[in-house]
mmCIF file of C-alpha atoms in Angstrom:
data_model
loop_
_atom_site.group_PDB
_atom_site.id
_atom_site.type_symbol
_atom_site.label_atom_id
_atom_site.label_comp_id
_atom_site.label_asym_id
_atom_site.label_seq_id
_atom_site.Cartn_x
_atom_site.Cartn_y
_atom_site.Cartn_z
ATOM 1 C CA MET A 274 -149.849 19.464 38.611
ATOM 2 C CA ASN A 275 -147.000 17.202 37.939
ATOM 3 C CA PRO A 276 -148.003 13.419 39.073
ATOM 4 C CA PHE A 277 -144.275 12.656 38.941
ATOM 5 C CA ASN A 278 -141.229 13.486 41.383
ATOM 6 C CA PHE A 279 -138.304 12.826 39.357
ATOM 7 C CA LEU A 280 -139.413 14.228 35.801
ATOM 8 C CA ILE A 281 -140.340 17.539 35.047
ATOM 9 C CA LEU A 282 -142.779 18.442 32.755
ATOM 10 C CA GLU A 283 -141.535 20.815 29.851
ATOM 11 C CA GLY A 284 -143.910 21.553 26.734
ATOM 12 C CA ASN A 285 -144.765 18.198 25.906
ATOM 13 C CA ALA A 286 -141.841 16.576 27.038
ATOM 14 C CA TYR A 287 -140.429 15.210 30.603
ATOM 15 C CA LYS A 288 -136.873 16.249 31.408
ATOM 16 C CA ILE A 289 -134.698 14.112 34.436
ATOM 17 C CA LYS A 290 -134.636 16.001 37.369
ATOM 18 C CA LYS A 291 -130.990 16.548 39.111
ATOM 19 C CA THR A 292 -130.400 14.905 41.899
ATOM 20 C CA PHE A 293 -127.353 15.292 44.512
ATOM 21 C CA SER A 294 -124.830 12.570 43.394
ATOM 22 C CA LEU A 295 -121.199 11.250 44.395
ATOM 23 C CA ILE A 296 -119.569 13.928 42.012
ATOM 24 C CA HIS A 297 -121.161 16.690 43.820
ATOM 25 C CA LEU A 298 -120.226 15.378 47.173
ATOM 26 C CA VAL A 299 -116.323 15.136 45.784
ATOM 27 C CA LEU A 300 -116.521 18.386 44.227
ATOM 28 C CA LEU A 301 -117.688 19.992 48.015
ATOM 29 C CA CYS A 302 -114.675 18.103 49.622
ATOM 30 C CA TRP A 303 -112.470 19.674 47.310
ATOM 31 C CA LEU A 304 -114.037 23.126 47.956
ATOM 32 C CA SER A 305 -113.729 22.389 51.643
ATOM 33 C CA ILE A 306 -110.156 21.425 51.140
ATOM 34 C CA GLY A 307 -109.142 24.530 49.267
ATOM 35 C CA LEU A 308 -110.536 26.466 51.992
ATOM 36 C CA ALA A 309 -109.110 25.172 54.579
ATOM 37 C CA VAL A 310 -105.503 25.404 52.693
ATOM 38 C CA LEU A 311 -106.443 28.894 51.797
ATOM 39 C CA PHE A 312 -106.875 30.087 55.458
ATOM 40 C CA PHE A 313 -105.232 27.611 57.805
ATOM 41 C CA SER A 314 -101.868 27.573 55.811
ATOM 42 C CA THR A 315 -99.125 29.586 54.563
ATOM 43 C CA LYS A 316 -100.155 28.152 50.863
ATOM 44 C CA PHE A 317 -102.294 30.788 49.764
ATOM 45 C CA LYS A 318 -101.816 30.515 46.001
ATOM 46 C CA LEU A 319 -102.281 26.646 46.383
ATOM 47 C CA GLY A 320 -105.826 27.378 48.305
ATOM 48 C CA LEU A 321 -106.748 29.876 45.963
ATOM 49 C CA VAL A 322 -106.213 27.406 42.973
ATOM 50 C CA ILE A 323 -108.026 24.805 44.640
ATOM 51 C CA THR A 324 -110.917 27.019 45.542
ATOM 52 C CA VAL A 325 -111.517 28.705 42.212
ATOM 53 C CA PHE A 326 -110.749 25.300 40.194
ATOM 54 C CA ALA A 327 -113.550 23.451 42.465
ATOM 55 C CA LEU A 328 -116.086 26.294 42.630
ATOM 56 C CA LEU A 329 -115.501 26.471 38.679
ATOM 57 C CA LEU A 330 -116.201 22.477 38.282
ATOM 58 C CA PHE A 331 -119.299 22.728 40.596
ATOM 59 C CA ALA A 332 -120.932 25.242 39.251
ATOM 60 C CA LEU A 333 -120.363 23.658 35.830
ATOM 61 C CA VAL A 334 -121.682 20.177 37.246
ATOM 62 C CA LEU A 335 -124.538 21.739 39.007
ATOM 63 C CA PHE A 336 -126.318 24.155 36.793
ATOM 64 C CA LYS A 337 -125.651 21.710 33.603
ATOM 65 C CA SER A 338 -129.557 21.050 32.737
ATOM 66 C CA SER A 339 -130.695 17.493 32.070
ATOM 67 C CA LYS A 340 -130.775 17.355 28.392
ATOM 68 C CA THR A 341 -132.384 14.227 28.001
ATOM 69 C CA ARG A 342 -136.117 14.412 27.398
ATOM 70 C CA ILE A 343 -139.003 11.760 27.335
ATOM 71 C CA VAL A 344 -141.864 12.508 24.563
ATOM 72 C CA PRO A 345 -144.513 10.671 25.596
ATOM 73 C CA THR A 346 -146.864 11.654 22.751
ATOM 74 C CA GLU A 347 -144.303 11.043 20.223
ATOM 75 C CA LYS A 348 -143.151 7.932 21.904
ATOM 76 C CA ARG A 349 -139.741 8.751 21.504
ATOM 77 C CA VAL A 350 -136.374 9.579 23.696
ATOM 78 C CA GLN A 351 -133.924 12.459 22.885
ATOM 79 C CA ILE A 352 -130.597 11.952 24.416
ATOM 80 C CA ASP A 353 -127.925 14.547 24.538
ATOM 81 C CA THR A 354 -124.519 13.285 23.726
ATOM 82 C CA GLY A 355 -122.576 16.151 25.205
ATOM 83 C CA ILE A 356 -120.859 16.984 21.892
ATOM 84 C CA ARG A 357 -121.041 20.477 20.915
ATOM 85 C CA GLY A 358 -122.618 20.703 17.615
ATOM 86 C CA GLN A 359 -124.395 17.486 17.295
ATOM 87 C CA GLN A 360 -128.262 17.028 17.378
ATOM 88 C CA PRO A 361 -129.444 14.865 19.854
ATOM 89 C CA ILE A 362 -130.258 11.262 19.387
ATOM 90 C CA GLN A 363 -133.550 10.220 19.325
ATOM 91 C CA TYR A 364 -134.761 6.426 19.962
ATOM 92 C CA GLN A 365 -138.057 5.267 19.619
ATOM 93 C CA PHE A 366 -140.150 3.375 22.872
ATOM 94 C CA SER A 367 -140.038 0.308 21.050
ATOM 95 C CA GLU A 368 -135.651 0.369 20.573
ATOM 96 C CA ILE A 369 -135.790 0.498 24.352
ATOM 97 C CA ASP A 370 -134.936 -2.573 26.063
ATOM 98 C CA GLY A 371 -135.263 -1.410 29.690
ATOM 99 C CA PHE A 372 -133.635 0.392 32.425
ATOM 100 C CA HIS A 373 -130.072 -0.960 34.471
ATOM 101 C CA ILE A 374 -129.357 0.916 37.613
ATOM 102 C CA HIS A 375 -125.686 0.315 38.468
ATOM 103 C CA LEU A 376 -124.531 0.517 41.967
ATOM 104 C CA ILE A 377 -120.929 1.507 43.520
ATOM 105 C CA GLN A 378 -121.055 0.159 47.439
ATOM 106 C CA THR A 379 -118.366 -0.033 50.038
ATOM 107 C CA LYS A 380 -116.796 -3.081 51.295
ATOM 108 C CA PHE A 381 -119.576 -3.336 53.872
ATOM 109 C CA GLY A 382 -122.550 -3.241 51.305
ATOM 110 C CA LEU A 383 -122.986 0.421 52.059
ATOM 111 C CA PRO A 384 -124.527 2.455 48.690
ATOM 112 C CA LEU A 385 -121.888 5.544 47.645
ATOM 113 C CA HIS A 386 -124.018 6.099 44.405
ATOM 114 C CA ALA A 387 -126.595 4.824 42.214
ATOM 115 C CA THR A 388 -126.382 5.592 37.901
ATOM 116 C CA LEU A 389 -129.659 4.940 36.176
ATOM 117 C CA TYR A 390 -128.617 3.704 32.287
ATOM 118 C CA ILE A 391 -131.185 2.907 29.499
ATOM 119 C CA GLN A 392 -130.519 0.096 27.463
ATOM 120 C CA LEU A 393 -131.144 0.444 23.620
ATOM 121 C CA THR A 394 -131.089 -1.992 20.480
ATOM 122 C CA GLN A 395 -130.295 -0.571 17.479
ATOM 123 C CA ALA A 396 -129.459 -1.949 14.449
ATOM 124 C CA GLU A 397 -128.529 -5.382 16.246
ATOM 125 C CA GLN A 398 -126.310 -2.900 18.112
ATOM 126 C CA LYS A 399 -126.801 -2.709 22.042
ATOM 127 C CA LYS A 400 -126.153 1.139 23.471
ATOM 128 C CA ARG A 401 -126.491 2.144 26.811
ATOM 129 C CA TYR A 402 -126.312 5.954 28.143
ATOM 130 C CA GLU A 403 -126.467 7.426 31.524
ATOM 131 C CA ILE A 404 -129.780 9.313 31.936
ATOM 132 C CA GLY A 405 -129.327 9.565 35.970
ATOM 133 C CA SER A 406 -127.690 9.169 39.161
ATOM 134 C CA SER A 407 -127.999 9.799 42.723
ATOM 135 C CA LEU A 408 -126.303 8.918 46.044
ATOM 136 C CA ARG A 409 -129.415 6.862 46.945
ATOM 137 C CA PRO A 410 -130.519 3.765 45.402
ATOM 138 C CA LYS A 411 -134.223 4.241 46.244
ATOM 139 C CA SER A 412 -134.213 7.606 43.927
ATOM 140 C CA MET A 413 -132.883 5.824 40.994
ATOM 141 C CA GLN A 414 -135.685 3.021 41.358
ATOM 142 C CA ARG A 415 -138.622 5.460 41.773
ATOM 143 C CA LEU A 416 -136.982 7.417 38.791
ATOM 144 C CA ARG A 417 -136.902 3.911 36.720
ATOM 145 C CA GLU A 418 -140.814 3.208 37.629
ATOM 146 C CA GLU A 419 -141.852 6.547 36.612
ATOM 147 C CA LEU A 420 -140.089 6.130 33.214
ATOM 148 C CA GLU A 421 -141.694 2.397 32.725
ATOM 149 C CA GLU A 422 -145.147 4.241 33.905
ATOM 150 C CA ILE A 423 -144.717 7.076 31.065
ATOM 151 C CA MET A 424 -143.516 3.743 28.560
ATOM 152 C CA SER A 425 -146.403 1.936 29.323
ATOM 153 C CA ASN A 426 -148.847 4.751 28.956
ATOM 154 C CA LYS A 427 -150.531 4.536 32.137
ATOM 155 C CA LYS A 428 -150.818 8.365 32.725
#
């Protein structure tokens, strides 16, 4: 049984569970716009193009699995860069400075999107990679706590 909510055990490593984020919401809006134009307008071709394009992008975003892996037995993190043919970048736990949550909020302070970044130091260079995103900041806070728990070897 997996003790974590946002980390999925895969062999001896953990991968990050995908959550519904702002990009999913935007693509659903484009899909509904395309369907509305397709059925309630005389612009059939435009509606068809918008619908097909939104469906393709939605499928790519929805089915792309997380390539970031946390391997607690070897005390390292593997981060996929997304560049075809390039191997994942590997960092030791000692190179990790911490985790940072970036919020996108409305004018009234309502959160729209939360992104969790991992901050790394390697050869006096600071880098940060996105490892998770969600509509809810609490989800990213829980993911951050689970990652910190793995890093500190409590479980």
